[in-house]
Coordinates of C-alpha atoms in Angstrom, one line a residue:
Chain A
M921 CA -0.3 0.1 0.0
S922 CA 1.2 3.1 -0.8
Y923 CA 0.0 7.1 -1.3
D924 CA 3.1 7.5 -4.4
S925 CA 2.0 8.6 -7.3
E926 CA 3.4 8.2 -10.8
K927 CA 4.1 11.1 -13.2
Y928 CA 1.6 11.3 -16.1
K929 CA 1.8 14.4 -19.0
I930 CA -1.0 15.4 -21.0
T931 CA -1.7 15.5 -24.3
E932 CA -4.5 17.1 -24.3
A933 CA -6.2 19.9 -23.5
K934 CA -9.4 22.2 -24.1
E935 CA -12.0 23.8 -22.6
E936 CA -15.6 20.9 -22.8
I937 CA -18.3 23.6 -21.8
E938 CA -18.3 26.5 -19.5
G939 CA -15.9 25.4 -16.3
V940 CA -15.7 21.8 -16.6
K941 CA -11.9 20.6 -18.4
F942 CA -11.3 17.5 -21.0
L943 CA -8.0 16.5 -20.4
R944 CA -5.7 13.3 -22.4
V945 CA -3.3 11.8 -20.4
K946 CA -0.3 9.4 -21.9
C947 CA -0.5 7.1 -19.3
N948 CA -1.1 2.9 -20.4
L949 CA -3.3 2.6 -16.5
N950 CA -6.4 1.3 -17.8
P951 CA -9.0 1.3 -15.6
A952 CA -12.4 -1.2 -15.9
P953 CA -15.1 1.2 -16.6
G954 CA -16.2 2.5 -13.6
Q955 CA -13.6 2.5 -11.4
F956 CA -11.0 5.8 -10.7
F957 CA -8.0 6.9 -10.0
Q958 CA -6.7 9.2 -7.7
A959 CA -5.4 12.6 -9.5
S960 CA -3.0 15.1 -7.9
I961 CA -1.1 18.1 -8.7
Q962 CA 2.0 18.4 -5.9
G963 CA 1.4 21.0 -3.4
I964 CA -2.6 21.5 -4.2
G965 CA -4.4 18.1 -3.0
E966 CA -5.5 14.8 -4.8
C967 CA -8.8 13.6 -5.9
P968 CA -11.0 10.5 -7.4
L969 CA -12.2 10.9 -10.9
A970 CA -12.7 8.3 -12.7
P971 CA -12.0 8.9 -16.6
C972 CA -14.8 9.2 -19.8
S973 CA -13.2 6.2 -22.0
Y974 CA -11.9 3.1 -22.1
N975 CA -8.4 3.1 -24.1
K976 CA -5.1 1.7 -23.2
E977 CA -2.7 4.1 -23.9
Y978 CA -4.2 6.8 -23.1
L979 CA -7.1 7.9 -20.2
E980 CA -9.7 10.6 -20.7
I981 CA -10.5 13.1 -18.4
L982 CA -13.9 15.8 -18.0
V983 CA -12.7 17.8 -14.7
R984 CA -15.5 19.7 -13.6
N985 CA -13.8 23.3 -11.2
A986 CA -15.2 22.9 -7.7
G987 CA -13.0 23.9 -5.5
S988 CA -8.8 24.8 -5.6
L989 CA -7.2 21.4 -6.6
T990 CA -9.7 20.9 -9.5
G991 CA -9.7 24.7 -10.8
K992 CA -5.9 24.1 -10.8
I993 CA -6.2 21.2 -13.1
C994 CA -8.4 23.1 -15.3
R995 CA -5.9 25.6 -15.8
L996 CA -3.1 22.6 -16.9
K997 CA -2.3 23.4 -20.3
K998 CA -0.4 20.7 -23.5
G999 CA 2.4 19.6 -22.2
D1000 CA 2.2 19.9 -18.4
F1001 CA 2.1 16.9 -15.7
I1002 CA -0.6 15.4 -13.7
W1003 CA 0.3 13.2 -11.0
I1004 CA -1.9 9.6 -11.0
R1005 CA -1.9 6.5 -8.9
G1006 CA -4.8 4.3 -9.5
N1007 CA -6.9 2.3 -10.3
Y1008 CA -8.5 1.9 -6.8
G1009 CA -12.6 0.1 -7.2
K1010 CA -14.7 -2.4 -8.8
G1011 CA -15.9 -1.2 -11.9
F1012 CA -19.5 -2.4 -13.8
P1013 CA -19.8 -6.4 -14.1
L1014 CA -18.1 -6.8 -17.4
D1015 CA -18.8 -10.7 -17.5
N1016 CA -21.3 -11.9 -19.9
L1017 CA -22.2 -8.5 -21.5
E1018 CA -22.8 -9.8 -25.0
R1019 CA -27.1 -9.7 -26.6
K1020 CA -27.2 -8.3 -23.3
N1021 CA -30.2 -5.4 -23.2
I1022 CA -28.4 -2.5 -21.6
I1023 CA -30.1 0.6 -20.3
L1024 CA -27.2 3.5 -19.1
V1025 CA -28.2 6.5 -17.3
A1026 CA -26.2 9.1 -15.6
G1027 CA -26.2 12.7 -15.5
G1028 CA -23.9 16.1 -15.7
T1029 CA -20.3 14.9 -15.1
G1030 CA -21.8 11.6 -13.9
I1031 CA -21.6 10.8 -17.4
A1032 CA -17.7 9.5 -17.3
P1033 CA -18.0 6.3 -16.0
V1034 CA -21.3 5.5 -18.1
A1035 CA -19.3 6.7 -21.2
S1036 CA -16.1 5.1 -20.4
F1037 CA -18.2 1.7 -19.6
L1038 CA -20.3 2.7 -23.7
D1039 CA -17.2 2.9 -24.8
Y1040 CA -15.7 -0.5 -23.7
I1041 CA -19.4 -1.9 -25.0
D1042 CA -18.7 -0.6 -28.1
K1043 CA -14.9 -2.0 -28.6
N1044 CA -16.0 -5.1 -27.0
I1045 CA -18.9 -6.5 -27.6
K1046 CA -19.4 -8.1 -30.3
K1047 CA -23.2 -8.5 -30.5
P1048 CA -24.5 -6.4 -27.8
G1049 CA -27.4 -6.4 -27.7
K1050 CA -30.3 -3.2 -27.3
I1051 CA -28.7 -0.5 -25.6
L1052 CA -30.5 2.5 -24.6
V1053 CA -28.5 5.9 -23.3
Y1054 CA -30.1 8.5 -21.3
F1055 CA -27.9 11.8 -20.6
G1056 CA -28.6 14.2 -19.3
F1057 CA -27.9 17.8 -18.6
R1058 CA -28.8 21.1 -17.7
D1059 CA -29.0 22.5 -20.9
E1060 CA -27.7 22.9 -24.8
K1061 CA -24.8 24.3 -23.4
H1062 CA -24.7 22.1 -20.5
I1063 CA -23.7 19.0 -22.8
L1064 CA -19.9 16.6 -22.6
V1065 CA -18.7 15.2 -24.8
K1066 CA -20.6 15.7 -27.9
K1067 CA -18.5 14.2 -30.4
K1068 CA -18.3 10.7 -29.4
L1069 CA -22.4 11.2 -28.5
K1070 CA -23.0 11.6 -32.0
K1071 CA -20.2 8.8 -32.9
W1072 CA -21.9 6.5 -30.5
S1073 CA -25.2 7.5 -31.6
R1074 CA -25.1 6.0 -35.1
K1075 CA -25.1 2.2 -33.1
F1076 CA -26.7 2.7 -30.0
R1077 CA -30.1 4.6 -29.3
I1078 CA -29.2 8.3 -27.1
T1079 CA -31.5 10.5 -25.7
I1080 CA -30.2 13.8 -24.4
C1081 CA -32.3 15.1 -21.8
L1082 CA -32.1 19.4 -20.8
D1083 CA -33.5 20.0 -17.7
K1084 CA -34.6 23.1 -19.7
K1085 CA -34.7 23.6 -23.5
T1086 CA -33.4 27.1 -25.1
E1087 CA -33.5 26.7 -28.7
K1088 CA -35.6 23.7 -31.0
N1089 CA -33.7 20.2 -31.5
N1090 CA -33.9 17.1 -31.0
Y1091 CA -32.7 16.8 -28.0
E1092 CA -36.1 15.9 -25.5
E1093 CA -36.8 17.9 -22.6
G1094 CA -37.7 16.4 -19.0
F1095 CA -35.8 15.0 -16.0
I1096 CA -34.4 11.3 -17.8
N1097 CA -37.1 9.7 -15.0
Q1098 CA -39.7 11.3 -16.9
I1099 CA -38.9 10.1 -21.0
I1100 CA -37.6 6.5 -19.6
Q1101 CA -41.3 6.2 -18.2
K1102 CA -43.3 8.2 -21.5
S1103 CA -41.1 5.4 -24.2
R1104 CA -43.7 2.9 -21.9
L1105 CA -40.6 0.5 -22.0
K1106 CA -41.0 -3.1 -21.4
A1107 CA -37.8 -2.7 -18.3
S1108 CA -37.6 -6.1 -17.2
N1109 CA -35.6 -7.9 -19.3
Y1110 CA -32.7 -5.4 -19.5
L1111 CA -29.7 -4.4 -16.9
A1112 CA -29.3 -0.6 -16.2
F1113 CA -26.3 1.0 -15.0
M1114 CA -25.8 4.7 -14.5
C1115 CA -24.1 7.7 -12.0
G1116 CA -25.0 10.8 -11.5
P1117 CA -26.8 12.8 -8.4
E1118 CA -28.4 10.7 -5.4
V1119 CA -31.8 12.3 -6.2
M1120 CA -31.4 11.0 -10.4
M1121 CA -30.5 7.6 -9.5
K1122 CA -33.0 7.4 -7.1
N1123 CA -35.7 8.7 -9.6
V1124 CA -34.7 6.8 -12.6
T1125 CA -34.0 3.7 -10.5
E1126 CA -38.3 3.7 -8.8
T1127 CA -39.4 4.2 -12.8
L1128 CA -37.9 1.3 -13.7
N1129 CA -39.2 -0.3 -10.9
N1130 CA -42.7 0.9 -12.0
L1131 CA -41.5 -0.7 -15.6
G1132 CA -40.4 -3.8 -14.3
M1133 CA -37.4 -4.0 -14.0
K1134 CA -35.9 -5.6 -10.4
N1135 CA -33.5 -3.8 -7.8
N1136 CA -30.4 -6.3 -8.3
S1137 CA -30.2 -5.4 -12.2
I1138 CA -29.7 -1.9 -11.4
F1139 CA -26.2 -0.8 -10.5
W1140 CA -25.0 2.2 -9.2
S1141 CA -21.8 4.0 -9.3
M1142 CA -21.6 6.0 -6.3
E1143 CA -20.4 9.2 -5.1
R1144 CA -18.9 9.8 -1.3
R1145 CA -15.6 11.7 0.0
M1146 CA -12.3 10.2 -0.2
E1147 CA -9.2 10.5 0.8
C1148 CA -6.8 7.3 0.8
A1149 CA -8.8 5.2 -2.2
M1150 CA -7.8 2.4 0.1
G1151 CA -10.7 1.8 2.7
N1152 CA -8.5 3.2 5.1
C1153 CA -9.2 6.2 6.2
G1154 CA -12.8 5.5 7.3
R1155 CA -14.2 8.5 5.4
C1156 CA -16.2 7.2 2.1
L1157 CA -18.2 4.5 5.1
I1158 CA -22.1 4.0 3.4
Q1159 CA -22.2 2.5 6.9
D1160 CA -20.3 -0.1 6.7
V1161 CA -19.1 -0.7 3.0
Y1162 CA -16.3 1.7 1.7
V1163 CA -17.0 3.6 -1.8
C1164 CA -13.7 3.2 -2.9
K1165 CA -12.6 -0.4 -1.6
D1166 CA -15.9 -2.4 -2.7
G1167 CA -17.1 0.3 -4.7
P1168 CA -17.8 2.7 -6.1
V1169 CA -20.0 0.5 -7.7
F1170 CA -23.0 -1.2 -6.3
R1171 CA -25.7 -3.9 -7.0
Y1172 CA -28.6 -1.6 -5.9
D1173 CA -30.6 -4.5 -3.5
K1174 CA -27.4 -4.5 -1.6
I1175 CA -26.8 -0.9 -1.2
K1176 CA -30.4 0.0 -0.6
P1177 CA -30.9 -1.0 3.3
K1178 CA -27.7 1.1 3.5
L1179 CA -28.7 4.1 1.8
D1180 CA -32.3 3.6 3.6
N1181 CA -30.7 3.9 6.6
E1182 CA -28.7 7.5 6.3
E1183 CA -31.4 8.9 5.1
S1184 CA -33.4 8.1 7.9
S1185 CA -30.6 9.9 10.9
N1186 CA -30.7 12.5 8.4
K1187 CA -34.4 13.4 8.1
I1188 CA -34.3 13.4 12.2
L1189 CA -33.2 17.2 13.1
I1190 CA -33.0 17.4 16.9
D1191 CA -33.1 21.2 18.9
G1192 CA -30.3 23.6 18.2
K1193 CA -28.7 21.6 15.4
Chain B
M1139 CA 7.7 -15.6 34.0
K1140 CA 10.4 -12.9 35.6
I1141 CA 10.6 -11.2 38.7
L1142 CA 10.6 -7.1 39.6
E1143 CA 10.5 -5.7 43.2
K1144 CA 9.2 -3.1 42.2
S1145 CA 11.2 -1.2 44.2
N1146 CA 13.5 -1.5 41.6
L1147 CA 10.7 -0.2 38.6
M1148 CA 12.3 3.5 38.7
E1149 CA 15.9 1.4 38.1
F1150 CA 14.4 -0.2 35.5
L1151 CA 13.4 2.1 33.5
K1152 CA 16.0 4.5 33.9
N1153 CA 17.9 1.9 32.7
L1154 CA 16.1 1.5 29.3
S1155 CA 15.9 5.0 28.7
S1156 CA 19.7 4.6 28.4
K1157 CA 18.7 2.5 25.6
Y1158 CA 15.4 3.4 23.9
E1159 CA 12.8 6.1 23.5
L1160 CA 11.3 5.1 26.4
I1161 CA 7.7 6.2 26.3
S1162 CA 5.7 6.2 29.3
P1163 CA 2.3 7.4 31.6
I1164 CA 2.9 11.0 33.0
K1165 CA 0.8 12.5 34.3
E1166 CA 0.1 16.5 34.0
I1167 CA -2.6 18.6 33.2
N1168 CA -3.9 15.3 32.0
T1169 CA -2.5 12.2 31.8
K1170 CA -1.6 10.6 29.2
F1171 CA 1.6 8.2 27.1
Q1172 CA 5.0 10.9 26.5
V1173 CA 8.6 10.3 26.2
I1174 CA 10.3 10.1 28.8
N1175 CA 14.1 12.2 30.0
K1176 CA 15.5 13.5 32.5
S1177 CA 12.9 16.7 33.2
N1178 CA 9.3 14.1 33.6
F1179 CA 10.9 10.6 34.8
D1180 CA 8.9 11.4 38.3
R1181 CA 6.0 12.0 37.0
I1182 CA 5.3 8.6 35.6
F1183 CA 2.4 7.3 36.4
L1184 CA 1.1 4.0 36.9
D1185 CA -1.5 4.0 39.2
K1186 CA -5.0 4.2 36.7
I1187 CA -6.0 4.1 32.5
T1188 CA -5.1 7.4 31.6
E1189 CA -7.2 10.0 29.7
A1190 CA -5.0 9.6 26.6
P1191 CA -4.1 6.4 24.5
A1192 CA -1.0 5.8 22.7
K1193 CA -1.8 5.8 19.2
S1194 CA -0.5 9.1 18.4
F1195 CA 3.0 7.4 18.5
F1196 CA 1.8 4.7 15.6
I1197 CA -1.2 7.5 13.8
P1198 CA 0.3 11.2 14.4
E1199 CA -2.1 13.9 14.2
N1200 CA 0.0 15.6 11.3
E1201 CA 2.4 12.9 8.9
A1202 CA 4.6 13.4 6.4
L1203 CA 2.8 10.8 4.1
L1204 CA 5.3 12.5 1.0
N1205 CA 8.1 14.6 0.5
F1206 CA 8.2 16.3 -3.2
G1207 CA 11.2 19.0 -3.8
K1208 CA 13.5 18.1 -0.3
K1209 CA 14.1 15.0 1.3
I1210 CA 14.1 14.5 4.5
S1211 CA 15.1 10.9 6.0
V1212 CA 14.9 11.0 9.7
K1213 CA 15.8 7.1 11.5
E1214 CA 14.0 7.3 14.9
R1215 CA 16.0 5.6 17.4
K1216 CA 13.7 2.0 19.2
R1217 CA 11.4 2.8 21.9
I1218 CA 9.7 1.0 23.9
I1219 CA 6.1 2.2 25.3
F1220 CA 6.2 1.1 28.7
G1221 CA 2.6 0.9 30.9
L1222 CA -0.1 -0.4 28.0
R1223 CA -3.0 -2.2 30.1
N1224 CA -4.8 -4.8 28.2
C1225 CA -7.6 -1.9 26.6
D1226 CA -3.6 -0.4 24.8
L1227 CA -2.4 -2.9 24.2
N1228 CA -5.8 -4.6 21.9
A1229 CA -6.2 -0.9 20.8
I1230 CA -2.6 -1.1 19.2
Y1231 CA -3.6 -4.8 17.5
I1232 CA -6.9 -3.4 15.9
L1233 CA -5.2 -0.6 14.4
D1234 CA -3.0 -3.5 12.9
K1235 CA -5.6 -4.8 11.3
V1236 CA -6.7 -0.7 9.7
M1237 CA -3.7 0.6 9.1
H1238 CA -1.7 -1.6 5.9
D1239 CA 1.1 1.7 4.8
A1240 CA 4.5 1.6 5.1
N1241 CA 4.9 4.4 8.0
Y1242 CA 2.1 2.7 10.3
I1243 CA 4.8 -0.7 10.1
E1244 CA 7.8 1.1 10.6
K1245 CA 6.3 2.7 13.2
R1246 CA 4.9 -1.0 14.8
K1247 CA 8.1 -2.4 13.9
N1248 CA 10.9 -0.3 15.3
T1249 CA 8.3 -0.2 18.8
I1250 CA 8.1 -2.9 22.0
L1251 CA 5.1 -2.4 23.8
I1252 CA 5.3 -3.5 27.3
G1253 CA 2.1 -4.2 28.9
L1254 CA 1.0 -3.7 33.0
Y1255 CA -2.2 -5.0 34.0
C1256 CA -4.6 -2.8 35.5
E1257 CA -5.8 -2.9 39.1
N1258 CA -8.0 -0.9 39.5
P1259 CA -10.8 -0.4 36.6
D1260 CA -13.1 2.6 37.0
E1261 CA -16.3 3.5 37.1
Y1262 CA -16.5 4.5 32.8
C1263 CA -13.7 0.3 32.1
F1264 CA -15.7 -2.0 30.8
C1265 CA -13.3 -4.0 28.7
K1266 CA -14.5 -7.3 30.1
S1267 CA -17.7 -6.7 27.7
M1268 CA -15.3 -7.0 24.5
E1269 CA -14.1 -10.0 23.6
L1270 CA -10.5 -9.3 24.1
E1271 CA -7.8 -10.8 23.4
D1272 CA -4.9 -12.1 25.8
S1273 CA -2.5 -9.4 26.7
E1274 CA 0.1 -11.1 26.2
K1275 CA -0.3 -12.5 22.8
V1276 CA -0.4 -8.6 22.1
S1277 CA 2.7 -7.5 23.6
D1278 CA 6.1 -7.5 24.5
L1279 CA 7.1 -8.1 27.6
F1280 CA 3.6 -7.7 29.8
F1281 CA 3.7 -7.0 34.4
Y1282 CA 1.4 -8.2 36.4
S1283 CA 1.3 -7.3 40.2
K1284 CA 1.5 -8.6 43.5
G1285 CA 1.7 -7.6 47.0
K1286 CA 5.6 -5.9 46.0
K1287 CA 6.5 -8.2 43.1
Y1288 CA 5.9 -7.9 39.6
F1289 CA 5.5 -10.8 37.7
V1290 CA 6.8 -10.4 34.1
S1291 CA 6.0 -12.5 31.5
V1292 CA 8.0 -12.9 28.4
N1293 CA 6.6 -13.1 25.1
S1294 CA 8.6 -12.2 23.0
E1295 CA 12.4 -12.2 21.1
A1296 CA 12.8 -8.5 22.0
G1297 CA 11.0 -8.7 24.8
K1298 CA 13.6 -11.9 26.5
E1299 CA 16.4 -9.3 25.9
I1300 CA 15.1 -6.9 27.9
V1301 CA 14.6 -9.5 31.7
K1302 CA 17.2 -11.3 30.8
N1303 CA 19.3 -10.2 33.4
L1304 CA 16.1 -10.7 36.2
K1305 CA 15.8 -13.2 38.1
E1306 CA 13.3 -16.5 36.8
S1307 CA 9.8 -17.4 38.7
S1308 CA 8.0 -20.4 38.4
E1309 CA 5.1 -19.0 40.1
K1310 CA 1.4 -19.3 38.4
L1311 CA -0.1 -16.2 38.6
K1312 CA -3.9 -15.3 38.0
F1313 CA -6.4 -12.6 37.4
K1314 CA -9.9 -12.0 37.4
V1315 CA -10.6 -8.7 36.2
K1316 CA -13.6 -6.6 37.7
N1317 CA -15.9 -4.2 35.8
E1318 CA -18.7 -2.3 37.1
K1319 CA -19.6 -1.4 33.9
E1320 CA -20.9 -3.7 30.9
L1321 CA -22.2 -3.9 27.9
K1322 CA -24.4 -6.3 28.1
N1323 CA -25.3 -7.1 24.8
K1324 CA -23.7 -6.2 22.0
G1325 CA -26.6 -7.5 19.2
I1326 CA -27.3 -3.6 18.0
K1327 CA -27.8 -3.9 14.3
K1328 CA -31.4 -4.5 13.9
H1329 CA -32.1 -1.4 16.2
Y1330 CA -30.4 1.2 13.9
K1331 CA -33.8 2.9 13.2
N1332 CA -34.6 2.9 17.1
S1333 CA -36.1 6.6 18.7
I1334 CA -33.1 6.0 21.5
W1335 CA -30.2 7.3 19.7
E1336 CA -32.7 10.1 19.6
S1337 CA -31.6 11.2 23.3
D1338 CA -28.4 10.5 23.0
A1339 CA -28.2 12.8 19.7
A1340 CA -29.3 15.6 21.4
K1341 CA -27.0 15.7 24.3
C1342 CA -24.2 15.8 21.8
L1343 CA -22.0 18.8 20.5
S1344 CA -20.4 17.3 18.0
C1345 CA -17.0 18.4 19.6
S1346 CA -15.6 15.0 19.0
A1347 CA -13.6 14.5 21.6
C1348 CA -15.3 10.7 21.8
T1349 CA -13.2 9.7 18.2
V1350 CA -10.2 11.9 19.7
Y1351 CA -9.6 9.3 22.9
C1352 CA -10.4 6.6 20.9
P1353 CA -7.7 4.1 21.3
T1354 CA -8.7 2.8 18.0
C1355 CA -10.2 5.7 16.1
S1356 CA -7.7 6.4 12.9
C1357 CA -9.6 8.1 10.3
F1358 CA -7.6 10.8 8.3
N1359 CA -7.7 13.7 5.7
I1360 CA -5.3 13.6 3.3
E1361 CA -3.7 17.8 2.7
D1362 CA -1.0 19.4 0.9
K1363 CA 1.6 21.3 2.5
T1364 CA 3.7 23.4 1.0
E1365 CA 7.2 25.8 1.3
I1366 CA 6.0 29.5 0.5
N1367 CA 8.3 29.4 -2.1
F1368 CA 5.6 26.3 -4.0
K1369 CA 8.6 24.3 -5.0
E1370 CA 8.9 22.0 -2.1
G1371 CA 6.3 20.5 -0.2
E1372 CA 4.6 17.2 1.8
R1373 CA 1.4 15.3 1.1
V1374 CA 0.2 15.1 5.3
R1375 CA -2.3 12.9 6.6
Q1376 CA -4.2 14.5 9.7
Q1377 CA -6.4 12.9 11.9
A1378 CA -10.2 13.4 11.5
S1379 CA -13.4 13.1 13.1
C1380 CA -16.8 11.7 11.3
Q1381 CA -18.0 13.5 14.1
L1382 CA -17.6 16.6 12.4
K1383 CA -19.4 17.6 8.8
S1384 CA -17.2 18.8 6.7
F1385 CA -15.6 14.6 7.4
S1386 CA -18.4 13.9 4.5
R1387 CA -18.5 16.7 2.9
V1388 CA -18.1 16.5 -1.2
A1389 CA -17.8 19.0 -4.1
G1390 CA -20.3 21.0 -4.7
G1391 CA -21.6 20.9 -0.9
K1392 CA -23.3 17.9 0.2
V1393 CA -22.7 16.3 3.1
F1394 CA -24.0 12.8 3.7
R1395 CA -24.3 12.7 7.3
D1396 CA -25.6 16.0 8.3
S1397 CA -26.9 15.2 11.2
R1398 CA -25.9 15.1 14.5
L1399 CA -27.7 11.1 14.6
A1400 CA -26.2 10.4 11.5
R1401 CA -22.8 11.3 13.0
F1402 CA -23.5 10.0 16.4
K1403 CA -24.9 6.6 15.5
H1404 CA -21.7 6.1 12.6
F1405 CA -19.8 5.9 15.6
I1406 CA -21.2 3.8 17.9
Y1407 CA -22.9 1.2 15.1
H1408 CA -18.6 1.2 13.1
K1409 CA -17.2 -0.1 17.0
I1410 CA -19.7 -2.5 17.8
V1411 CA -21.6 -3.3 14.3
Y1412 CA -19.3 -2.9 11.5
F1413 CA -16.0 -3.3 11.7
K1414 CA -17.1 -6.8 14.0
D1415 CA -18.4 -7.7 10.6
Q1416 CA -15.6 -7.0 8.6
H1417 CA -12.9 -7.8 11.1
N1418 CA -14.4 -10.5 13.6
K1419 CA -13.8 -8.2 16.3
Y1420 CA -15.1 -5.3 18.1
M1421 CA -13.5 -2.0 17.0
C1422 CA -13.9 -0.9 21.2
V1423 CA -11.9 -2.0 23.2
G1424 CA -13.7 -0.7 26.3
C1425 CA -11.8 1.6 27.5
G1426 CA -14.3 4.6 28.5
R1427 CA -12.1 6.9 27.1
C1428 CA -14.9 8.3 24.8
L1429 CA -17.5 8.1 27.7
R1430 CA -14.9 10.1 30.5
A1431 CA -14.5 12.3 27.8
C1432 CA -17.8 13.4 26.9
P1433 CA -18.1 17.1 28.0
T1434 CA -22.4 16.3 27.9
K1435 CA -22.1 12.7 29.6
I1436 CA -23.5 10.7 26.8
D1437 CA -23.2 7.0 28.2
W1438 CA -24.2 5.1 24.6
V1439 CA -23.3 2.1 27.3
N1440 CA -25.5 2.4 28.6
T1441 CA -28.1 3.3 25.9
I1442 CA -27.3 0.0 24.7
N1443 CA -28.7 -1.4 27.7
L1444 CA -31.3 -0.3 28.0
L1445 CA -32.2 -0.7 24.4
L1446 CA -32.0 -4.2 25.3
E1447 CA -34.1 -4.1 28.0
E1448 CA -36.4 -2.8 26.1
E1449 CA -36.5 -5.9 23.7
N1450 CA -37.1 -8.4 26.0
R1451 CA -39.4 -6.9 27.9
R1452 CA -41.3 -6.5 25.2
K1453 CA -40.4 -10.7 23.8
K1454 CA -42.4 -11.2 27.4

């Protein structure tokens, strides 16, 4: 167990949308879809990130400017260096995906692990079943990895859901759960994989339940505060499971009781809180 | 077994402190473990469990994990911690299960543990309830006190070396720990949503004293610290507490354990339930330091006992 990270060169850097940077790093770590790594800049700090594509030669990262470290990462240019240690965690289950019908759902920057999973399916699954993709964004300006989505949309059915439409286009307006509900899909013979804000995942899961999907076919990629990424610092514990070590991807029926428990005690406010 | 006259203890310790870095309980404003030198030798305090645990010698409050731009290598002197009670020894045994990094392992290998039998557990102690490991299994030497003598059990090669000049004894000793306090049952898993926890959480100030004084609490933060020239610096591990809101705050401001109730229960359940599920061992060693340190005197041991009384009453 070590906290040492390796130094890697950035070969491409561009602003994806306002406040989100796209970086390509020459690096052969090749994390499995859903796995993550710890990216750092010496002197500023370390944070967990997931790649947004599946590739053996390089890592592609989307970083949202949300603090001092990610702010600094967003200011990196081509030729700069970034320190990375990884890979950590258990990713999406990759066994027996041939001919499986799959629903992929992601919201906002939660698109990264799901996009990497889609990339994996694109590159490695010879005979995919029906693949339905739902990506949710705030509005047109916030759509991420647009070019790739265009490429993938030739092969898979990709639906982009915007909270608010400001122009005329062929995107859907509404939350992902509403769009899925409208489609009246028969969900019972699908598997679902999702990443995004927990409220979104909860609502989508409820909708899928209504459409006939059971909780044991739903996989959530979770977010928690992490420091060490090795099941050591205790910060990402959801009750007794470490998100970094046992997750970040969990089968929903396994994680649900734990989330319910924590939520139940968060709801109870005690005087003077 | 070896024998050491009680009157010779100070001389024995003086000898040790000349060869090793000796750490022992001392009494100042509070009672704690500290490195012994000439100035504090007379403050060595062995009557009672210390208020502060010995964990900071293995997981310091601030500790460099990495250095960048500068290289520091400090070879530490071989050290001895003397006066560890069974709870303290077991706490180190638990830390061994949690911490796996090079820094910890080096510190641990560099340290000889000398235990001391606890003659007078106080009203907060409940070590007997926590299924502790045998102290001789965890320590290098263990001191039993009887009459005017210490009987020393030798449990490792390193320990053997230290007491090679002491007289041998064939006496067999039997000791029984007496606790006033008892944690009657640990089956609290199914009671997570019970409202009894709310009465304790209502008293909680989220001050994190329980986690600071707990000998097994080891959760941490990793932060980078730089020199003013921005070229040199280190990545530092700092002790953190699950009782603080910042502990589970993520980018964007969401706090996952937002209520005091959730944080308070997390502490108790981690000690009694979660760790047991993972390592088949309670993370609590029953030293009672959290109860002693609590400014509002929250007694969660009593709460659990009440919970199970209530359960038994319902069954009838």
